[in-house]
């Protein structure tokens, strides 16, 4: 039986945040941002909520059973992924205007500079072409290994192939990198090493010709 996927709506916000919080509790990057199990369990969900709320211009795909979701951001030609959805600047007038990553830190965990660092850590893809940016994908732990993540990504990659659109992401674990390689993504050759933390692998996928 196939995986049923739908586009999440405003009413799904709490479900998506809860799903991402659960899925990324043991992720290497999340563990670096929020070191310590209890600290992470108390605080991590705020960052997932901030990321989910910043995708007003993007799209969230959700499995019908609520076990997995993928957050996609369309990036126009000539515009780098850069710092991701949190990179928008604040008010240009007045002193002390904060940019997106600083606002995320203030809202999520003001004393934790790593929140701001991870919001700024997104690297530029190796091309100025329009592409689909996989911002995050999460599967609840008890359902991992069932192919839900592959099904979510595959739906968008099929559309990318039809439209001749590349795709981009940053893998946060070696396991994830291997999965994305099987789906046609290639490591760009320049890894991102977080300060005293884990490595992330920027990956690019050219559209496949039908």
XYZ file of C-alpha atoms in Angstrom:
210
model
C 0.000 0.000 0.000
C 1.425 3.391 -1.019
C 2.201 6.320 1.236
C -0.538 8.972 1.143
C 0.904 12.498 1.102
C -0.898 15.816 1.379
C 0.075 19.464 1.689
C -0.129 20.642 5.292
C -2.432 23.540 6.114
C -2.509 26.106 8.905
C -4.446 23.696 11.114
C -1.527 21.249 10.947
C 1.014 23.607 12.543
C 1.051 21.992 15.978
C 1.232 18.511 14.446
C 4.188 19.510 12.251
C 6.064 21.157 15.144
C 5.487 18.158 17.412
C 6.572 15.772 14.649
C 9.791 17.691 13.927
C 10.573 18.009 17.626
C 10.279 14.260 18.099
C 12.101 13.373 14.885
C 15.145 15.574 15.575
C 15.642 15.023 19.304
C 18.645 12.766 18.661
C 19.868 14.457 15.479
C 23.575 15.427 15.658
C 22.881 19.075 14.850
C 19.993 19.387 17.317
C 22.158 17.746 19.992
C 24.854 20.334 19.299
C 22.456 23.287 19.431
C 20.845 22.046 22.654
C 23.413 19.907 24.529
C 21.933 17.761 27.282
C 18.833 15.596 27.005
C 16.628 17.471 29.474
C 17.629 20.878 28.163
C 16.877 19.733 24.611
C 13.487 18.293 25.542
C 12.498 21.584 27.204
C 13.703 23.909 24.456
C 14.125 22.159 21.095
C 10.446 22.435 20.102
C 10.733 26.233 20.033
C 13.321 26.099 17.254
C 11.189 23.673 15.246
C 8.236 26.041 15.642
C 10.342 28.992 14.472
C 11.524 27.108 11.395
C 8.001 25.932 10.555
C 6.594 29.452 10.882
C 9.254 30.898 8.578
C 8.093 28.794 5.640
C 5.196 31.057 4.693
C 6.555 31.114 1.135
C 7.357 27.418 1.120
C 5.484 24.174 1.322
C 5.094 21.465 3.937
C 4.265 17.946 2.753
C 2.796 15.625 5.363
C 2.027 11.920 5.319
C -1.655 11.290 5.952
C -0.915 9.410 9.167
C 1.107 12.341 10.545
C 4.307 10.312 10.933
C 6.570 12.299 8.578
C 6.825 15.714 6.956
C 9.103 17.618 4.607
C 9.600 21.402 4.466
C 10.475 22.778 1.037
C 11.455 26.293 0.030
C 11.443 27.498 -3.595
C 14.585 29.498 -4.358
C 14.372 31.782 -7.432
C 17.185 32.093 -9.947
C 20.039 34.275 -8.764
C 18.998 34.062 -5.107
C 21.178 31.871 -2.866
C 19.710 29.664 -0.161
C 22.132 31.502 2.129
C 20.890 31.559 5.705
C 17.588 29.963 4.743
C 14.149 31.314 5.663
C 15.505 33.107 8.714
C 17.830 35.346 6.733
C 15.444 38.205 6.032
C 16.542 41.491 7.452
C 14.573 43.364 10.087
C 13.531 46.965 9.772
C 16.138 48.977 7.912
C 15.364 52.121 9.866
C 16.399 52.805 13.443
C 19.256 51.489 15.497
C 19.461 47.968 16.793
C 17.472 46.388 13.970
C 17.885 42.615 14.199
C 18.164 40.238 11.284
C 16.297 36.953 11.025
C 18.761 34.622 12.815
C 19.069 37.057 15.715
C 15.282 37.242 16.004
C 15.083 33.452 16.020
C 17.597 33.300 18.861
C 15.671 35.929 20.832
C 12.428 34.008 20.428
C 13.799 30.501 20.970
C 16.603 30.681 23.552
C 18.191 34.145 23.994
C 21.243 32.931 25.943
C 22.115 30.232 23.399
C 24.317 31.611 20.616
C 24.189 28.265 18.795
C 20.551 28.906 17.866
C 21.679 31.936 15.905
C 24.697 30.101 14.475
C 22.586 27.278 13.062
C 20.178 29.794 11.543
C 23.168 31.428 9.806
C 24.927 28.222 8.851
C 23.121 27.430 5.621
C 25.587 27.448 2.762
C 25.066 28.729 -0.748
C 24.337 26.048 -3.375
C 26.849 25.731 -6.215
C 24.654 27.491 -8.746
C 22.570 30.622 -9.094
C 19.815 28.629 -10.788
C 16.300 28.309 -9.457
C 15.923 25.176 -7.342
C 13.846 23.418 -4.711
C 15.468 23.607 -1.264
C 14.699 20.792 1.170
C 14.847 22.782 4.403
C 13.942 19.914 6.746
C 12.520 16.405 6.633
C 11.516 14.451 9.711
C 10.102 11.016 10.506
C 9.031 10.025 14.023
C 11.547 7.535 15.468
C 9.197 4.538 15.638
C 8.422 4.854 11.917
C 11.934 5.410 10.617
C 13.174 2.829 8.155
C 9.751 2.341 6.529
C 10.472 4.487 3.469
C 8.308 7.443 4.503
C 11.107 9.968 4.025
C 11.980 8.541 0.620
C 8.326 8.754 -0.441
C 8.076 12.380 0.697
C 11.215 13.427 -1.138
C 10.407 11.351 -4.198
C 7.115 13.161 -4.773
C 8.891 16.507 -5.080
C 11.853 15.115 -7.027
C 9.478 13.652 -9.609
C 8.045 17.124 -10.103
C 11.548 18.599 -10.269
C 12.419 16.135 -13.006
C 9.317 17.018 -15.010
C 10.035 20.735 -14.694
C 13.812 20.498 -15.157
C 14.407 21.929 -11.688
C 17.456 21.106 -9.515
C 17.143 20.369 -5.800
C 19.369 21.224 -2.852
C 19.725 20.212 0.801
C 22.195 19.932 3.659
C 22.515 16.464 5.190
C 22.991 16.556 8.964
C 24.267 12.982 9.336
C 26.307 10.435 7.400
C 23.253 8.162 7.296
C 21.163 10.909 5.735
C 23.914 11.675 3.232
C 23.904 8.057 2.058
C 20.122 8.125 1.625
C 20.221 11.325 -0.412
C 22.975 9.928 -2.611
C 20.679 7.038 -3.510
C 18.085 9.599 -4.584
C 20.515 11.308 -6.954
C 22.006 14.044 -4.756
C 25.746 14.648 -4.896
C 27.972 16.192 -2.251
C 29.106 19.628 -3.413
C 32.621 18.991 -2.107
C 32.579 21.621 0.616
C 31.394 20.380 4.005
C 30.153 22.653 6.760
C 31.751 22.015 10.151
C 29.883 23.627 13.029
C 32.188 25.090 15.734
C 33.079 22.222 18.088
C 30.168 20.362 16.544
C 29.072 17.954 13.815
C 29.584 18.145 10.084
C 26.886 18.979 7.537
C 27.044 18.007 3.872
C 25.575 20.390 1.257
C 24.156 18.304 -1.592
C 22.881 19.189 -5.063
C 20.729 17.167 -7.461
C 20.413 17.841 -11.166
C 17.004 16.981 -12.648
C 16.833 13.616 -14.355
C 15.683 13.418 -17.949
C 12.518 11.332 -18.270
